[in-house]
Coordinates of N, CA and C and ligand atoms in Angstrom, one line a residue:
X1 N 130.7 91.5 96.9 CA 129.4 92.2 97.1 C 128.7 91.8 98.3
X2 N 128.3 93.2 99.1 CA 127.5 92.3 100.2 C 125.9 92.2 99.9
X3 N 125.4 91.4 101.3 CA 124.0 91.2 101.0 C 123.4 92.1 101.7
X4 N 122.2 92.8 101.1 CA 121.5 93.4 101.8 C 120.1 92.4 101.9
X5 N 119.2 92.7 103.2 CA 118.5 91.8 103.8 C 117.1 92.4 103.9
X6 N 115.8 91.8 103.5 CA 114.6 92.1 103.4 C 114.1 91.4 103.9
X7 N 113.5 91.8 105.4 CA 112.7 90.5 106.1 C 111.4 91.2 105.9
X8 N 110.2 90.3 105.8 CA 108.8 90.7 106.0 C 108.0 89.9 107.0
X9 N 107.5 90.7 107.7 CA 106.6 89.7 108.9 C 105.3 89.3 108.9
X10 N 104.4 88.9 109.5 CA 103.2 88.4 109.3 C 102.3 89.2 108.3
X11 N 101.2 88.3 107.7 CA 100.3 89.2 106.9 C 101.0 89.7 105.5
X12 N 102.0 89.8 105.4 CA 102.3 90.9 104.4 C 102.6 90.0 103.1
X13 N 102.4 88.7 103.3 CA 102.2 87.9 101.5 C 100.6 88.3 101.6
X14 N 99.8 88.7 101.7 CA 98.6 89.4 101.7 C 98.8 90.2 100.7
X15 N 99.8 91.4 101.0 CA 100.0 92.7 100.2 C 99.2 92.5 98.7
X16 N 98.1 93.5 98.2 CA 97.8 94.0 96.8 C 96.6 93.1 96.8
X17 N 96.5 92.6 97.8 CA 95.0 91.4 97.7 C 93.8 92.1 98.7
X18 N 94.0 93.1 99.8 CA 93.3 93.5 100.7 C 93.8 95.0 100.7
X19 N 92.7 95.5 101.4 CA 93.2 96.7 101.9 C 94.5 98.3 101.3
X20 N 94.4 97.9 99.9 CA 94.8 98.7 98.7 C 95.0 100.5 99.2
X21 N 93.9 100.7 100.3 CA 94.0 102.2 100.6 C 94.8 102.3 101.6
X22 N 95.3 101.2 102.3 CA 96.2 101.7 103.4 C 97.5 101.1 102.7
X23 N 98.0 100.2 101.9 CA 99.0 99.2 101.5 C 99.3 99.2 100.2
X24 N 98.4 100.1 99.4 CA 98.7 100.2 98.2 C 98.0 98.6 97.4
X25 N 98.3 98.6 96.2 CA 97.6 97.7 95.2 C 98.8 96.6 95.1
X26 N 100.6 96.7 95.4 CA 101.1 95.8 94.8 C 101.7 94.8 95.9
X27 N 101.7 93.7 94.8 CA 101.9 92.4 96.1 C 103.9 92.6 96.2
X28 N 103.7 91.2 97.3 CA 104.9 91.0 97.8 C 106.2 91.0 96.8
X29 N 105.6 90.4 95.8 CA 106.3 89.8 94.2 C 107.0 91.3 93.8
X30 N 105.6 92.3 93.9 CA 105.9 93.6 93.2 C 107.2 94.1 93.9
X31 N 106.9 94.0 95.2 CA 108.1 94.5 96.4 C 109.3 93.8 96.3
X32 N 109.4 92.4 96.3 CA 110.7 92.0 96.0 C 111.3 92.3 94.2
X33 N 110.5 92.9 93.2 CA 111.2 93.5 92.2 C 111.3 94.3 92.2
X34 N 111.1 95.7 93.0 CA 111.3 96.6 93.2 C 113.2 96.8 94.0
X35 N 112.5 95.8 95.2 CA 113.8 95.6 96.1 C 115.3 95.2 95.2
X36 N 115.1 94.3 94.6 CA 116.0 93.6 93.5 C 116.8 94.5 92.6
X37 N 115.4 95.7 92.0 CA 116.2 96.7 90.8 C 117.2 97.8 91.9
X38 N 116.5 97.8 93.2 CA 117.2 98.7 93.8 C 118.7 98.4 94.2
X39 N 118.8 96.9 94.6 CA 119.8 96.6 95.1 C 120.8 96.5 94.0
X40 N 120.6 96.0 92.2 CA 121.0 96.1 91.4 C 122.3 97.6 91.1
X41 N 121.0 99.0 91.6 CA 121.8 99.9 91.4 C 122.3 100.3 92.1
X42 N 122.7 99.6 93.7 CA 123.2 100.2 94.6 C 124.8 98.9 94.7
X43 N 124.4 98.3 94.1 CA 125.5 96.9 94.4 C 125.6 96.3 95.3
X44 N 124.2 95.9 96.2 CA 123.9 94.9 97.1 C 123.5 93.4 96.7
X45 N 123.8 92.9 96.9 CA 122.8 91.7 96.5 C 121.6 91.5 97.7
X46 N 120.6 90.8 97.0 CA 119.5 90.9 98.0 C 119.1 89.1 98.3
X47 N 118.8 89.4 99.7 CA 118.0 88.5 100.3 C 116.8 88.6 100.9
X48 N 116.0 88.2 99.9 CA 114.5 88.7 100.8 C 113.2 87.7 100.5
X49 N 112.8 87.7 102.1 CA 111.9 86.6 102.4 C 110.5 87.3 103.5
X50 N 109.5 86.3 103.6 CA 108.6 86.8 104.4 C 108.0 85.5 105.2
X51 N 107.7 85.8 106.1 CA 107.2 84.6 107.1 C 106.0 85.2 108.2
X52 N 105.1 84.5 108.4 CA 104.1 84.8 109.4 C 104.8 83.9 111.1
X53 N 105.8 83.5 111.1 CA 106.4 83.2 112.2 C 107.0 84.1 112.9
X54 N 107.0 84.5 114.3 CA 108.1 85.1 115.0 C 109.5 84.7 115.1
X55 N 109.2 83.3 115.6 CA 110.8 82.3 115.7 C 111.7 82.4 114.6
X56 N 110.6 82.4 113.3 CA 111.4 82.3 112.6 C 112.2 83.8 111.8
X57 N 111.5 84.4 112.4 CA 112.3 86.1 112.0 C 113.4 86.2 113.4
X58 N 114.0 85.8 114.3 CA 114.6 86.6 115.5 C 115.5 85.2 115.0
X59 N 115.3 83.6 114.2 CA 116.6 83.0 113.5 C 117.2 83.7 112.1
X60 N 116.4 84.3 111.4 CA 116.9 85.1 110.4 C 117.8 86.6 110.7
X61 N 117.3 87.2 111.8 CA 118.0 88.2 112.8 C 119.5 87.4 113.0
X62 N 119.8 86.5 113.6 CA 120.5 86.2 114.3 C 121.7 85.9 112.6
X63 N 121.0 85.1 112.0 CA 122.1 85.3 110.8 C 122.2 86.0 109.7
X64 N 121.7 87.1 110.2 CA 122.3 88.2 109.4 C 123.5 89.2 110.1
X65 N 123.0 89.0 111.1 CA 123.8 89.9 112.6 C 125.2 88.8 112.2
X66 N 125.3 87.4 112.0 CA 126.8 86.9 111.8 C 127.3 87.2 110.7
X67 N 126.2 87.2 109.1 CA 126.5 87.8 108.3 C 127.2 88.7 108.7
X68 N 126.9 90.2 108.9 CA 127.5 91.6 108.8 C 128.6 91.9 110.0
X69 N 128.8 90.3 111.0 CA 130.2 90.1 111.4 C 131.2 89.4 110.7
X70 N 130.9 89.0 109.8 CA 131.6 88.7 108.6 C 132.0 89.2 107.8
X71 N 131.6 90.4 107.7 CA 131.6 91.5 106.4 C 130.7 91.0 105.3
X72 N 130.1 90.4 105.3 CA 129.1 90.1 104.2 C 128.4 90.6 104.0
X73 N 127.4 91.2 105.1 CA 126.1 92.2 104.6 C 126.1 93.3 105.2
X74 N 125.1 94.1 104.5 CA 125.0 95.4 104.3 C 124.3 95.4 105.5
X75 N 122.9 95.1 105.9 CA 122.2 95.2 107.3 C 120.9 94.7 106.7
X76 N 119.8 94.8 107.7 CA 118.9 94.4 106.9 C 117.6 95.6 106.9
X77 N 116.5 95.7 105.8 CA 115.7 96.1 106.3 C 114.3 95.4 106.7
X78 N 114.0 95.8 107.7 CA 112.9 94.7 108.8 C 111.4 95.5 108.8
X79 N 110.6 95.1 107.8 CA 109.0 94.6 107.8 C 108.2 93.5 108.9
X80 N 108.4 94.1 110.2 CA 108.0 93.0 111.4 C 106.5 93.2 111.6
X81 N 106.1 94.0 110.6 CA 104.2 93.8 110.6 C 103.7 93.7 112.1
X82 N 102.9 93.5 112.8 CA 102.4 93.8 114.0 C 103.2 93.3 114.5
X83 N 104.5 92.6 114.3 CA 105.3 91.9 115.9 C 105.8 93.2 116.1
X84 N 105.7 94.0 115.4 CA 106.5 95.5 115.7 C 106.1 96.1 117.2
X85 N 105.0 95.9 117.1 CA 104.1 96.4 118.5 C 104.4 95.7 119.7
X86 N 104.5 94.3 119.6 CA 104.4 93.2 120.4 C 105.7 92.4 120.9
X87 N 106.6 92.4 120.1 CA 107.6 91.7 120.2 C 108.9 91.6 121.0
X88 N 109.0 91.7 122.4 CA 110.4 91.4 123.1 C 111.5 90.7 122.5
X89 N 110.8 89.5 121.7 CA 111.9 88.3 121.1 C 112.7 88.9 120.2
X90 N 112.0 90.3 118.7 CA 113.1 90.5 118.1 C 113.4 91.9 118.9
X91 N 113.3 92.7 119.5 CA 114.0 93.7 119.8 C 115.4 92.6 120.7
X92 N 115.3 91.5 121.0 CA 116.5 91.3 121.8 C 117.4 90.3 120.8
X93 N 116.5 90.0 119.7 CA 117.5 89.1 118.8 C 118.0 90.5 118.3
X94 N 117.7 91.8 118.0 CA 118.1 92.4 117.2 C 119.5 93.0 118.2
X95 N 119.5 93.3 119.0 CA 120.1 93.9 120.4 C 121.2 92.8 120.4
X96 N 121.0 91.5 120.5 CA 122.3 90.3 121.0 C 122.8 90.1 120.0
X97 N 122.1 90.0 118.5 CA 123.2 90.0 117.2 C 123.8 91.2 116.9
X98 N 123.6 91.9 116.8 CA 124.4 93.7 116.7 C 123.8 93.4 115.0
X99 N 123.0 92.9 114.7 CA 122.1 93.2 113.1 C 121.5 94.9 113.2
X100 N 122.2 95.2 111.9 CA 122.0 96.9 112.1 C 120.9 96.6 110.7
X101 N 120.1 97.2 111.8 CA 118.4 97.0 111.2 C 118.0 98.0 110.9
X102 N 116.8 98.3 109.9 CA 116.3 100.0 109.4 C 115.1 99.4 109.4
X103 N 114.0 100.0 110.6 CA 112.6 99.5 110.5 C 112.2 100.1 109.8
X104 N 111.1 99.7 108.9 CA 110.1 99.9 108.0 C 108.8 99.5 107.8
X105 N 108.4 100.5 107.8 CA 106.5 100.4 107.4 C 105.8 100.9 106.2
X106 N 105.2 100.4 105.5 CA 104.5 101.1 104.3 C 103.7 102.0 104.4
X107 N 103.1 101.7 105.8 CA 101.8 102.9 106.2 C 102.6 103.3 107.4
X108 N 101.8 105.0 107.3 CA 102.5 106.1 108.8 C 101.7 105.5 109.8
X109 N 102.6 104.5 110.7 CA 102.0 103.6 111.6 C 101.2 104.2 112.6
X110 N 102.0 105.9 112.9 CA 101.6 106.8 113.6 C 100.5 107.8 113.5
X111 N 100.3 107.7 112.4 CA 98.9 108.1 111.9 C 97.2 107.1 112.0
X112 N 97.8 105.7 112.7 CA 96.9 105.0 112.7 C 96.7 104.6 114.2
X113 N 96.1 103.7 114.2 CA 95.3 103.5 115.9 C 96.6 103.4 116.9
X114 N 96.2 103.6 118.1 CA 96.9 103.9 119.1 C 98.2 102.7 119.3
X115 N 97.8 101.7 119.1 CA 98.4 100.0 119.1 C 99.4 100.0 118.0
X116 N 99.3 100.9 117.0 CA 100.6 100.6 116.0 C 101.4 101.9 116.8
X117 N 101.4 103.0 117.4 CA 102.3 103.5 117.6 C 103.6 103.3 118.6
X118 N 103.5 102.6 119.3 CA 104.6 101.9 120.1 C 105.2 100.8 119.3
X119 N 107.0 100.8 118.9 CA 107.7 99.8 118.7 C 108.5 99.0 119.2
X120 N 108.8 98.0 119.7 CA 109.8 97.2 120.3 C 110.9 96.9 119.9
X121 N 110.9 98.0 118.1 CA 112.2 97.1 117.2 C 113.3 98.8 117.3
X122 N 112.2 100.1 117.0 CA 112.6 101.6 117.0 C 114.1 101.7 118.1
X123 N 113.7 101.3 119.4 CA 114.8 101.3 120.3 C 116.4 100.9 119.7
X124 N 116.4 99.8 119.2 CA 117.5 98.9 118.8 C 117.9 99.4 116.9
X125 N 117.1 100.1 116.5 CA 116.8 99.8 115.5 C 118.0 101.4 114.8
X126 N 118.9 101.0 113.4 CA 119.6 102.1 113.2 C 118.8 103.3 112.7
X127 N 118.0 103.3 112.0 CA 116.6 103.6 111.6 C 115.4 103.6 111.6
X128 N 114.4 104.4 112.0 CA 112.7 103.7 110.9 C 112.6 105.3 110.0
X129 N 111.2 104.0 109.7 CA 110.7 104.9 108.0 C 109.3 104.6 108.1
X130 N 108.4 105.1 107.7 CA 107.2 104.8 107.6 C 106.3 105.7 106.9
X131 N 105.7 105.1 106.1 CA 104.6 106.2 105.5 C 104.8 106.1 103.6
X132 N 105.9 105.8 103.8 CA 106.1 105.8 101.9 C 105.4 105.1 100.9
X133 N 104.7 104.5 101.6 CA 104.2 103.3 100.7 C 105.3 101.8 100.4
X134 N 105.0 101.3 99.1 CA 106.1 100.2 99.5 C 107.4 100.7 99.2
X135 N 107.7 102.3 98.0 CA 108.8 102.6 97.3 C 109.1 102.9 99.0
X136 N 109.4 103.1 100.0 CA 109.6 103.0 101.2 C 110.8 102.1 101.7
X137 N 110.8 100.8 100.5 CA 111.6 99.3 100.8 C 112.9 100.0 99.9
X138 N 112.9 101.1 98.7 CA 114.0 101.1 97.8 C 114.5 102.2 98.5
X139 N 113.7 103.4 99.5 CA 114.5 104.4 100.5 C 115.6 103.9 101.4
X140 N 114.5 102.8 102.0 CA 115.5 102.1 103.3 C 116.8 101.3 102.5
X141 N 116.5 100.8 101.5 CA 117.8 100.4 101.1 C 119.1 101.1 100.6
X142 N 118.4 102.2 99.9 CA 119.7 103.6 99.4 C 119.8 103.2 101.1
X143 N 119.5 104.2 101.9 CA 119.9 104.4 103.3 C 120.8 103.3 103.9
X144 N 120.8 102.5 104.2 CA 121.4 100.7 104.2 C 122.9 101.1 103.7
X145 N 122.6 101.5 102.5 CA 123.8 101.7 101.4 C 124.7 102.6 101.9
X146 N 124.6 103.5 102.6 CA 125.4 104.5 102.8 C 125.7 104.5 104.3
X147 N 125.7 103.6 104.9 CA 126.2 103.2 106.7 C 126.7 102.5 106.4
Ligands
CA2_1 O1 102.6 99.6 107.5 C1 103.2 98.5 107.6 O2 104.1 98.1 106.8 C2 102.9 97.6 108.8 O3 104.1 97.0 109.2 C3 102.0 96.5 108.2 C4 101.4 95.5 109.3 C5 100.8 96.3 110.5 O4 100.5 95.4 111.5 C6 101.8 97.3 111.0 O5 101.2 98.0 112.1 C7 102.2 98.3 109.9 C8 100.3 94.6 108.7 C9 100.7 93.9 107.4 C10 99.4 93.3 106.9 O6 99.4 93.5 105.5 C11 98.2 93.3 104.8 C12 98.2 93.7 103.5 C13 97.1 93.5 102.8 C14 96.0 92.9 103.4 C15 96.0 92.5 104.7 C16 97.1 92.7 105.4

């Protein structure tokens, strides 16, 4: 069975505590059982974590990208929360590991201020998604499923 990969980036252990109109009501917890039943019925196994680090998302990049040179995983999907905007370090961890990534957002980034609509990860990225809310994390994964 391979692994499929749920990274979350800064802010987002927040989720269901703030901000409910843009992010919806349910926390992280809710998202990784959501993620879990999904991967259940798709026959992924899941790995999913969240970190307010950069470093430490473009080392998680890097071993997943060996993962799925191993045949082990499915790819991942990447919740890089504002590094999305900002970030050279993972658009090139994403780019040097060949990690086939499906960006994701819960809110239509592009419907929001000018500063979320540029990504650094979209370029490299096999996918984005945005706007779904969190059922958004169980789309990107069917999708994952079928590349
Ligand atoms: O819509 C998304 O999923 C975002 O990646 C979320 C990021 C934001 O910087 C991106 O532009 C779009 C922010 C995550 C912060 O999440 C919070 C949730 C509740 C309360 C406060 C922050």
């Amino acid at each position: 069975m391979k692994t499929a990969y749920v990274f979350n980036g800064p802010n987002l252990n927040l989720l269901g505590t703030r901000e409910p109109q843009v992010y919806g009501s349910q926390t992280l917890a809710d998202v990784e059982a959501l993620c879990r039943k999904a991967c259940g019925e798709l026959g992924l196994a899941l790995d999913f974590r969240q970190t307010n680090h950069e470093g430490e998302l473009v080392g998680w990049i890097h071993e997943a990208g060996k993962a799925q040179a191993e045949g082990k995983a499915q790819g991942v999907v990447l919740n890089a929360g504002a590094y999305t905007h900002t970030s050279i370090a993972l658009h090139d961890a994403i780019k040097g590991s060949g990690a086939k990534v499906v960006e994701l957002h819960i809110s239509n980034v592009h419907a929001r201020e000018a500063f979320r609509h540029h990504s650094y990860i979209a370029p490299v990225a096999k996918a984005v998604m945005a706007g779904f809310g969190v059922e958004g994390y169980a789309l990107a994964l069917a999708g994952l499923a079928r590349t």
